[in-house]
mmCIF file of C-alpha atoms in Angstrom:
data_model
loop_
_atom_site.group_PDB
_atom_site.id
_atom_site.type_symbol
_atom_site.label_atom_id
_atom_site.label_comp_id
_atom_site.label_asym_id
_atom_site.label_seq_id
_atom_site.Cartn_x
_atom_site.Cartn_y
_atom_site.Cartn_z
ATOM 1 C CA MET A 1 45.279 -87.767 -2.829
ATOM 2 C CA ALA A 2 47.292 -84.556 -3.228
ATOM 3 C CA MET A 3 48.386 -81.858 -0.812
ATOM 4 C CA ARG A 4 50.181 -78.509 -0.932
ATOM 5 C CA ALA A 5 53.663 -78.150 0.552
ATOM 6 C CA TRP A 6 56.621 -75.776 0.469
ATOM 7 C CA SER A 7 59.838 -77.065 -1.120
ATOM 8 C CA VAL A 8 63.379 -75.684 -0.901
ATOM 9 C CA VAL A 9 64.096 -75.758 -4.623
ATOM 10 C CA THR A 10 67.443 -73.938 -4.694
ATOM 11 C CA PRO A 11 68.816 -72.842 -1.308
ATOM 12 C CA GLY A 12 69.710 -69.165 -1.200
ATOM 13 C CA PRO A 13 68.702 -65.796 0.288
ATOM 14 C CA VAL A 14 65.033 -66.001 1.237
ATOM 15 C CA GLU A 15 64.379 -62.699 -0.539
ATOM 16 C CA GLN A 16 65.282 -64.379 -3.839
ATOM 17 C CA GLY A 17 62.571 -67.049 -3.645
ATOM 18 C CA PRO A 18 64.342 -70.333 -2.809
ATOM 19 C CA LEU A 19 61.008 -71.789 -1.651
ATOM 20 C CA ARG A 20 58.283 -72.965 -4.006
ATOM 21 C CA PHE A 21 54.690 -73.886 -3.105
ATOM 22 C CA VAL A 22 54.090 -77.225 -4.837
ATOM 23 C CA GLU A 23 51.531 -80.000 -5.076
ATOM 24 C CA ARG A 24 52.616 -83.438 -3.905
ATOM 25 C CA PRO A 25 50.953 -86.757 -3.055
ATOM 26 C CA VAL A 26 50.014 -87.110 0.593
ATOM 27 C CA PRO A 27 52.799 -89.288 2.073
ATOM 28 C CA GLU A 28 52.101 -92.863 3.112
ATOM 29 C CA PRO A 29 53.125 -93.723 6.685
ATOM 30 C CA GLY A 30 55.608 -96.558 7.087
ATOM 31 C CA ALA A 31 54.962 -99.499 9.371
ATOM 32 C CA ASP A 32 56.146 -97.619 12.464
ATOM 33 C CA GLU A 33 55.035 -94.117 11.414
ATOM 34 C CA LEU A 34 52.131 -91.756 11.902
ATOM 35 C CA LEU A 35 50.562 -89.669 9.150
ATOM 36 C CA VAL A 36 49.868 -86.295 10.728
ATOM 37 C CA HIS A 37 47.397 -83.726 9.402
ATOM 38 C CA VAL A 38 49.190 -80.461 10.179
ATOM 39 C CA ARG A 39 47.129 -77.867 12.050
ATOM 40 C CA ALA A 40 49.939 -75.456 12.999
ATOM 41 C CA CYS A 41 53.702 -75.282 12.461
ATOM 42 C CA GLY A 42 56.099 -72.889 14.146
ATOM 43 C CA VAL A 43 58.641 -70.951 12.095
ATOM 44 C CA CYS A 44 62.125 -71.598 13.464
ATOM 45 C CA ARG A 45 65.397 -69.902 12.584
ATOM 46 C CA THR A 46 66.713 -73.342 11.649
ATOM 47 C CA ASP A 47 64.120 -73.388 8.857
ATOM 48 C CA LEU A 48 65.710 -70.182 7.598
ATOM 49 C CA HIS A 49 69.185 -71.761 7.765
ATOM 50 C CA VAL A 50 67.963 -74.757 5.720
ATOM 51 C CA THR A 51 66.202 -72.521 3.198
ATOM 52 C CA GLU A 52 69.206 -70.254 2.713
ATOM 53 C CA GLY A 53 71.753 -73.083 2.629
ATOM 54 C CA ASP A 54 73.573 -72.253 5.880
ATOM 55 C CA LEU A 55 72.798 -75.884 6.686
ATOM 56 C CA PRO A 56 73.682 -77.944 3.604
ATOM 57 C CA VAL A 57 70.627 -79.594 2.072
ATOM 58 C CA ARG A 58 70.365 -83.275 2.974
ATOM 59 C CA ARG A 59 67.159 -83.987 1.048
ATOM 60 C CA PRO A 60 66.739 -82.192 -2.280
ATOM 61 C CA GLY A 61 63.522 -80.183 -2.371
ATOM 62 C CA VAL A 62 62.933 -80.728 1.357
ATOM 63 C CA THR A 63 59.861 -79.290 3.063
ATOM 64 C CA PRO A 64 60.966 -77.303 6.155
ATOM 65 C CA GLY A 65 59.203 -77.158 9.499
ATOM 66 C CA HIS A 66 59.719 -79.017 12.767
ATOM 67 C CA GLU A 67 57.399 -77.397 15.306
ATOM 68 C CA VAL A 68 54.294 -79.264 14.212
ATOM 69 C CA VAL A 69 51.000 -79.606 16.025
ATOM 70 C CA GLY A 70 48.637 -81.901 14.187
ATOM 71 C CA GLU A 71 46.167 -84.734 14.299
ATOM 72 C CA VAL A 72 46.885 -88.383 13.602
ATOM 73 C CA ALA A 73 45.259 -89.099 10.244
ATOM 74 C CA ALA A 74 46.545 -92.658 9.821
ATOM 75 C CA ARG A 75 49.058 -94.982 11.429
ATOM 76 C CA GLY A 76 51.283 -97.790 10.258
ATOM 77 C CA PRO A 77 50.460 -101.389 11.214
ATOM 78 C CA ALA A 78 53.281 -101.627 13.791
ATOM 79 C CA VAL A 79 52.241 -98.479 15.711
ATOM 80 C CA ARG A 80 50.873 -98.895 19.209
ATOM 81 C CA GLY A 81 49.778 -96.228 21.668
ATOM 82 C CA PHE A 82 48.484 -93.562 19.281
ATOM 83 C CA GLU A 83 44.952 -93.329 17.936
ATOM 84 C CA VAL A 84 43.580 -91.730 14.776
ATOM 85 C CA GLY A 85 42.259 -88.286 15.693
ATOM 86 C CA GLU A 86 44.717 -87.793 18.590
ATOM 87 C CA ARG A 87 46.649 -84.509 18.756
ATOM 88 C CA VAL A 88 50.416 -84.988 18.563
ATOM 89 C CA GLY A 89 53.577 -82.944 18.179
ATOM 90 C CA VAL A 90 56.418 -83.404 15.703
ATOM 91 C CA ALA A 91 59.792 -81.905 16.658
ATOM 92 C CA TRP A 92 63.317 -81.486 15.236
ATOM 93 C CA LEU A 93 64.796 -84.812 16.418
ATOM 94 C CA ARG A 94 63.243 -87.420 14.134
ATOM 95 C CA TRP A 95 65.245 -90.635 14.553
ATOM 96 C CA THR A 96 68.287 -92.085 16.301
ATOM 97 C CA ASP A 97 69.731 -95.576 16.027
ATOM 98 C CA GLY A 98 69.253 -96.387 19.732
ATOM 99 C CA THR A 99 72.349 -98.608 19.763
ATOM 100 C CA CYS A 100 75.409 -96.329 19.563
ATOM 101 C CA ALA A 101 77.417 -95.390 22.655
ATOM 102 C CA TYR A 102 75.746 -91.977 22.821
ATOM 103 C CA CYS A 103 72.207 -93.360 22.689
ATOM 104 C CA VAL A 104 73.022 -96.044 25.250
ATOM 105 C CA ARG A 105 74.345 -93.478 27.734
ATOM 106 C CA GLY A 106 71.274 -91.253 27.348
ATOM 107 C CA SER A 107 72.790 -88.720 24.923
ATOM 108 C CA GLU A 108 70.740 -89.534 21.849
ATOM 109 C CA ASN A 109 71.123 -85.916 20.715
ATOM 110 C CA LEU A 110 74.743 -86.822 19.858
ATOM 111 C CA CYS A 111 73.889 -89.928 17.826
ATOM 112 C CA PRO A 112 76.017 -89.820 14.630
ATOM 113 C CA ALA A 113 73.158 -91.428 12.679
ATOM 114 C CA SER A 114 70.492 -88.992 13.932
ATOM 115 C CA ARG A 115 67.962 -87.571 11.487
ATOM 116 C CA TYR A 116 65.951 -84.381 11.637
ATOM 117 C CA THR A 117 62.514 -83.189 10.594
ATOM 118 C CA GLY A 118 62.589 -80.572 7.856
ATOM 119 C CA TRP A 119 66.211 -81.340 6.990
ATOM 120 C CA ASP A 120 66.627 -85.099 6.447
ATOM 121 C CA ALA A 121 62.902 -85.631 5.859
ATOM 122 C CA ASP A 122 59.958 -83.455 4.893
ATOM 123 C CA GLY A 123 58.498 -81.378 7.683
ATOM 124 C CA GLY A 124 55.475 -79.328 8.592
ATOM 125 C CA TYR A 125 55.282 -76.537 6.003
ATOM 126 C CA ALA A 126 52.662 -78.754 4.391
ATOM 127 C CA GLU A 127 49.154 -80.071 4.865
ATOM 128 C CA TYR A 128 50.441 -83.484 5.968
ATOM 129 C CA THR A 129 53.686 -84.964 7.250
ATOM 130 C CA VAL A 130 54.842 -88.320 8.611
ATOM 131 C CA VAL A 131 56.846 -89.050 11.747
ATOM 132 C CA PRO A 132 58.157 -92.223 13.421
ATOM 133 C CA ALA A 133 55.699 -92.897 16.239
ATOM 134 C CA ALA A 134 58.566 -93.300 18.740
ATOM 135 C CA PHE A 135 59.521 -89.656 18.097
ATOM 136 C CA ALA A 136 56.018 -88.158 18.168
ATOM 137 C CA HIS A 137 55.147 -86.203 21.312
ATOM 138 C CA ARG A 138 52.079 -86.298 23.478
ATOM 139 C CA LEU A 139 50.934 -82.743 24.103
ATOM 140 C CA PRO A 140 49.639 -81.087 27.275
ATOM 141 C CA GLU A 141 45.973 -80.198 27.460
ATOM 142 C CA GLY A 142 44.806 -76.637 27.894
ATOM 143 C CA LEU A 143 46.949 -75.064 25.173
ATOM 144 C CA ASP A 144 45.665 -74.186 21.724
ATOM 145 C CA ASP A 145 47.579 -75.338 18.643
ATOM 146 C CA VAL A 146 49.189 -71.972 17.820
ATOM 147 C CA PRO A 147 50.850 -71.137 21.183
ATOM 148 C CA LEU A 148 51.821 -74.785 21.573
ATOM 149 C CA ALA A 149 53.703 -75.099 18.269
ATOM 150 C CA PRO A 150 56.815 -73.026 19.195
ATOM 151 C CA LEU A 151 57.266 -75.077 22.359
ATOM 152 C CA LEU A 152 58.217 -78.071 20.198
ATOM 153 C CA CYS A 153 61.597 -76.676 19.181
ATOM 154 C CA ALA A 154 62.122 -73.129 20.414
ATOM 155 C CA GLY A 155 60.953 -74.159 23.863
ATOM 156 C CA ILE A 156 62.744 -77.498 24.015
ATOM 157 C CA ILE A 157 66.057 -76.114 22.738
ATOM 158 C CA GLY A 158 65.811 -73.121 25.071
ATOM 159 C CA TYR A 159 65.305 -75.520 27.962
ATOM 160 C CA ARG A 160 68.321 -77.643 26.987
ATOM 161 C CA ALA A 161 70.416 -74.484 26.583
ATOM 162 C CA LEU A 162 69.359 -73.390 30.073
ATOM 163 C CA ARG A 163 70.480 -76.744 31.452
ATOM 164 C CA ARG A 164 73.792 -76.500 29.570
ATOM 165 C CA ALA A 165 74.367 -73.031 31.028
ATOM 166 C CA SER A 166 74.450 -74.483 34.584
ATOM 167 C CA LEU A 167 72.630 -71.543 36.112
ATOM 168 C CA PRO A 168 72.886 -71.751 39.917
ATOM 169 C CA PRO A 169 69.703 -71.424 42.016
ATOM 170 C CA GLY A 170 68.652 -67.790 42.084
ATOM 171 C CA GLY A 171 71.427 -66.957 39.629
ATOM 172 C CA ARG A 172 71.936 -64.101 37.165
ATOM 173 C CA LEU A 173 71.258 -65.123 33.575
ATOM 174 C CA GLY A 174 72.015 -63.173 30.414
ATOM 175 C CA LEU A 175 70.135 -63.916 27.186
ATOM 176 C CA TYR A 176 71.722 -62.665 23.967
ATOM 177 C CA GLY A 177 69.009 -62.452 21.329
ATOM 178 C CA PHE A 178 65.351 -62.594 22.307
ATOM 179 C CA GLY A 179 63.374 -64.417 19.642
ATOM 180 C CA GLY A 180 61.192 -67.505 19.775
ATOM 181 C CA SER A 181 63.513 -69.678 21.862
ATOM 182 C CA ALA A 182 64.863 -67.041 24.235
ATOM 183 C CA HIS A 183 61.480 -65.652 25.265
ATOM 184 C CA LEU A 184 60.380 -69.154 26.286
ATOM 185 C CA CYS A 185 63.662 -69.908 28.053
ATOM 186 C CA ALA A 186 63.304 -66.652 29.996
ATOM 187 C CA GLN A 187 59.913 -67.722 31.329
ATOM 188 C CA VAL A 188 61.312 -71.015 32.632
ATOM 189 C CA ALA A 189 64.309 -69.291 34.240
ATOM 190 C CA LEU A 190 62.105 -66.655 35.882
ATOM 191 C CA ALA A 191 59.735 -69.332 37.187
ATOM 192 C CA GLN A 192 62.741 -71.046 38.769
ATOM 193 C CA GLY A 193 63.815 -67.859 40.574
ATOM 194 C CA ALA A 194 66.531 -66.476 38.281
ATOM 195 C CA THR A 195 67.298 -62.825 37.596
ATOM 196 C CA VAL A 196 67.215 -62.415 33.824
ATOM 197 C CA HIS A 197 69.009 -59.744 31.779
ATOM 198 C CA VAL A 198 68.204 -59.550 28.062
ATOM 199 C CA LEU A 199 70.616 -58.189 25.464
ATOM 200 C CA THR A 200 69.177 -57.927 21.974
ATOM 201 C CA ARG A 201 69.021 -55.567 19.005
ATOM 202 C CA GLY A 202 65.250 -55.154 18.626
ATOM 203 C CA ALA A 203 63.274 -52.526 20.542
ATOM 204 C CA ASP A 204 60.116 -54.668 20.395
ATOM 205 C CA ALA A 205 62.022 -57.667 21.742
ATOM 206 C CA ARG A 206 63.415 -55.583 24.606
ATOM 207 C CA LYS A 207 59.889 -54.391 25.412
ATOM 208 C CA LEU A 208 58.624 -57.980 25.463
ATOM 209 C CA ALA A 209 61.494 -59.015 27.742
ATOM 210 C CA LEU A 210 60.531 -56.398 30.321
ATOM 211 C CA GLU A 211 56.855 -57.358 30.064
ATOM 212 C CA LEU A 212 57.789 -60.972 30.838
ATOM 213 C CA GLY A 213 59.741 -59.936 33.948
ATOM 214 C CA ALA A 214 63.351 -59.410 32.863
ATOM 215 C CA ALA A 215 65.337 -57.216 35.253
ATOM 216 C CA SER A 216 66.878 -55.297 32.339
ATOM 217 C CA ALA A 217 66.809 -55.187 28.548
ATOM 218 C CA ARG A 218 69.658 -53.580 26.613
ATOM 219 C CA ASP A 219 71.284 -53.653 23.198
ATOM 220 C CA ALA A 220 73.145 -56.861 22.343
ATOM 221 C CA TYR A 221 76.584 -55.230 22.597
ATOM 222 C CA ASP A 222 75.878 -53.395 25.850
ATOM 223 C CA THR A 223 77.180 -54.482 29.241
ATOM 224 C CA PRO A 224 74.559 -55.943 31.597
ATOM 225 C CA PRO A 225 74.005 -54.075 34.875
ATOM 226 C CA GLU A 226 75.682 -56.824 36.919
ATOM 227 C CA PRO A 227 78.054 -59.732 36.241
ATOM 228 C CA LEU A 228 76.344 -62.873 34.988
ATOM 229 C CA ASP A 229 76.535 -66.368 36.445
ATOM 230 C CA SER A 230 75.435 -67.833 33.111
ATOM 231 C CA ALA A 231 74.636 -66.620 29.623
ATOM 232 C CA ILE A 232 72.968 -68.140 26.575
ATOM 233 C CA LEU A 233 73.696 -66.945 23.057
ATOM 234 C CA PHE A 234 70.578 -67.397 20.924
ATOM 235 C CA ALA A 235 71.519 -64.925 18.181
ATOM 236 C CA PRO A 236 73.577 -66.694 15.447
ATOM 237 C CA VAL A 237 76.233 -63.966 15.694
ATOM 238 C CA GLY A 238 79.772 -65.101 16.457
ATOM 239 C CA ASP A 239 80.855 -61.538 17.261
ATOM 240 C CA LEU A 240 78.763 -61.779 20.438
ATOM 241 C CA VAL A 241 80.773 -64.678 21.905
ATOM 242 C CA PRO A 242 83.564 -62.507 23.376
ATOM 243 C CA VAL A 243 80.987 -59.884 24.376
ATOM 244 C CA ALA A 244 79.047 -62.463 26.394
ATOM 245 C CA LEU A 245 82.210 -63.990 27.891
ATOM 246 C CA ARG A 246 83.345 -60.600 29.157
ATOM 247 C CA ALA A 247 79.934 -60.174 30.841
ATOM 248 C CA LEU A 248 80.349 -63.389 32.849
ATOM 249 C CA ASP A 249 81.395 -63.411 36.471
ATOM 250 C CA ARG A 250 84.227 -65.709 37.574
ATOM 251 C CA GLY A 251 83.334 -69.339 36.933
ATOM 252 C CA GLY A 252 80.503 -68.353 34.593
ATOM 253 C CA VAL A 253 79.225 -70.491 31.706
ATOM 254 C CA LEU A 254 78.237 -69.406 28.202
ATOM 255 C CA ALA A 255 75.972 -71.811 26.272
ATOM 256 C CA ILE A 256 75.638 -71.325 22.515
ATOM 257 C CA ALA A 257 72.159 -72.444 21.505
ATOM 258 C CA GLY A 258 72.083 -72.173 17.716
ATOM 259 C CA ILE A 259 72.749 -74.901 15.168
ATOM 260 C CA HIS A 260 74.507 -72.289 13.006
ATOM 261 C CA LEU A 261 76.838 -69.486 14.123
ATOM 262 C CA SER A 262 78.812 -66.958 12.131
ATOM 263 C CA ASP A 263 82.581 -66.986 12.673
ATOM 264 C CA VAL A 264 83.808 -66.216 16.170
ATOM 265 C CA PRO A 265 86.543 -63.561 16.359
ATOM 266 C CA PRO A 266 89.795 -64.381 18.178
ATOM 267 C CA LEU A 267 89.368 -64.660 21.935
ATOM 268 C CA HIS A 268 91.760 -63.070 24.390
ATOM 269 C CA TYR A 269 92.535 -65.502 27.148
ATOM 270 C CA GLU A 270 93.039 -63.007 29.967
ATOM 271 C CA SER A 271 89.993 -60.804 29.328
ATOM 272 C CA ASP A 272 87.584 -63.364 27.846
ATOM 273 C CA LEU A 273 88.310 -66.814 29.304
ATOM 274 C CA PHE A 274 90.402 -66.564 32.441
ATOM 275 C CA TYR A 275 88.923 -67.218 35.901
ATOM 276 C CA GLU A 276 87.527 -70.585 34.796
ATOM 277 C CA LYS A 277 84.883 -69.327 32.428
ATOM 278 C CA GLU A 278 83.428 -71.978 30.107
ATOM 279 C CA VAL A 279 81.926 -72.084 26.610
ATOM 280 C CA ARG A 280 79.523 -74.912 25.791
ATOM 281 C CA SER A 281 77.632 -75.751 22.628
ATOM 282 C CA VAL A 282 74.096 -77.098 22.482
ATOM 283 C CA THR A 283 73.319 -79.926 20.067
ATOM 284 C CA SER A 284 69.677 -80.723 19.386
ATOM 285 C CA ASN A 285 67.797 -82.320 22.285
ATOM 286 C CA THR A 286 66.739 -85.664 23.647
ATOM 287 C CA ARG A 287 63.171 -86.899 23.905
ATOM 288 C CA ALA A 288 63.609 -86.720 27.687
ATOM 289 C CA ASP A 289 64.350 -82.978 27.346
ATOM 290 C CA ALA A 290 61.096 -82.601 25.425
ATOM 291 C CA ARG A 291 59.032 -84.440 28.032
ATOM 292 C CA GLU A 292 60.580 -82.463 30.902
ATOM 293 C CA PHE A 293 60.106 -79.122 29.182
ATOM 294 C CA LEU A 294 56.496 -79.744 28.112
ATOM 295 C CA ALA A 295 55.653 -80.708 31.692
ATOM 296 C CA LEU A 296 57.384 -77.570 33.028
ATOM 297 C CA ALA A 297 55.625 -75.397 30.471
ATOM 298 C CA ALA A 298 52.250 -76.740 31.534
ATOM 299 C CA ARG A 299 53.055 -76.343 35.237
ATOM 300 C CA HIS A 300 54.451 -72.804 35.029
ATOM 301 C CA GLY A 301 52.159 -71.457 32.327
ATOM 302 C CA VAL A 302 54.936 -70.871 29.785
ATOM 303 C CA ARG A 303 53.356 -69.235 26.751
ATOM 304 C CA ALA A 304 54.712 -68.241 23.365
ATOM 305 C CA ARG A 305 54.084 -64.741 22.037
ATOM 306 C CA THR A 306 52.882 -65.659 18.558
ATOM 307 C CA HIS A 307 52.194 -64.049 15.196
ATOM 308 C CA THR A 308 50.207 -66.174 12.774
ATOM 309 C CA TYR A 309 50.632 -66.542 9.020
ATOM 310 C CA PRO A 310 48.597 -68.753 6.704
ATOM 311 C CA LEU A 311 50.537 -71.764 5.426
ATOM 312 C CA SER A 312 50.346 -70.242 1.949
ATOM 313 C CA GLN A 313 52.535 -67.331 3.190
ATOM 314 C CA ALA A 314 55.390 -69.333 4.726
ATOM 315 C CA ASP A 315 57.914 -67.537 2.527
ATOM 316 C CA LYS A 316 56.766 -64.176 3.923
ATOM 317 C CA ALA A 317 57.028 -65.496 7.487
ATOM 318 C CA LEU A 318 60.665 -66.479 6.868
ATOM 319 C CA ARG A 319 61.459 -63.085 5.328
ATOM 320 C CA ASP A 320 59.913 -61.343 8.338
ATOM 321 C CA LEU A 321 61.871 -63.596 10.711
ATOM 322 C CA LYS A 322 65.122 -62.724 8.985
ATOM 323 C CA ALA A 323 64.343 -59.002 9.088
ATOM 324 C CA GLY A 324 63.309 -59.093 12.763
ATOM 325 C CA ARG A 325 59.821 -57.773 12.015
ATOM 326 C CA PHE A 326 58.115 -59.477 14.972
ATOM 327 C CA ASP A 327 58.775 -60.347 18.586
ATOM 328 C CA GLY A 328 58.216 -63.838 19.947
ATOM 329 C CA ALA A 329 57.543 -66.513 17.350
ATOM 330 C CA ALA A 330 55.732 -66.898 14.030
ATOM 331 C CA VAL A 331 53.350 -69.796 13.479
ATOM 332 C CA LEU A 332 51.884 -71.080 10.218
ATOM 333 C CA VAL A 333 48.256 -72.142 10.376
ATOM 334 C CA ASN A 334 46.810 -74.552 7.836
ATOM 335 C CA ASP A 335 44.471 -72.413 5.733
ATOM 336 C CA LEU A 336 44.066 -75.021 2.995
ATOM 337 C CA SER A 337 42.138 -77.878 4.591
#
């Protein structure tokens, strides 16, 4: 049985066609894996980084995509707890060894042996994908496939970044960049009583931020209207690191949410870091993060602003993402089966 899938043939600028739409056999699930019939797959900036080679290819010809909502089509003989026909989610974190010091202490996101969907193994820009059952996610009811898909990476990573930013109760949060992850993070922060200031280049993104309840929305290099207790850098732009640090109040924390960041210019200790300001990175997520966020999203009505593309136009979706042609998040819908 064959399926259609996108393959990163030769990583490079997305405008030059590094992706190819190919025909492949439907994968066979391993003993502990689920075969998932993809119904929707979010388009994440990490997919763009893999496609363009910012993240070195780990699997030649890999199929991107790690915000997958689908239906269990088959399961391996060792799988328990999932049924054929059940809706499940497939996210970025695909496997950890479970035995290293990081896994044992609850930090499986730091596992040196960790593997990732759409980077180490084929992902959801396809009609079918496989996932270890232990890393498949049960999904909340009441949300359609399309708005649910971006929650599986953009939402989860935004939530972990918010935790890493140590925002105090009722605090002032700055979000630099306002794409798929940031607009979900903002909804969680607002639901928890924060004041949110958005700093981003796109006029449409600024408009969306205000619609969602942000107190202000300005250009990425502008100064927010008040000092920030915490900030999260979602834009993969190293030049914004000192800008965000200077916007922090004393004792403030900057969390950098992206897996890829352009070079950071030299920091000036007195103006950028003094008064006990902190910079923290964000590395993937744990399955516990995913469970907590999906429960919060259901409780607070967190919703993704989505723009749909047929699976057959995944390359166009990535080009539009790179060019900033939409607010919120893009989602591929399976138009082939």
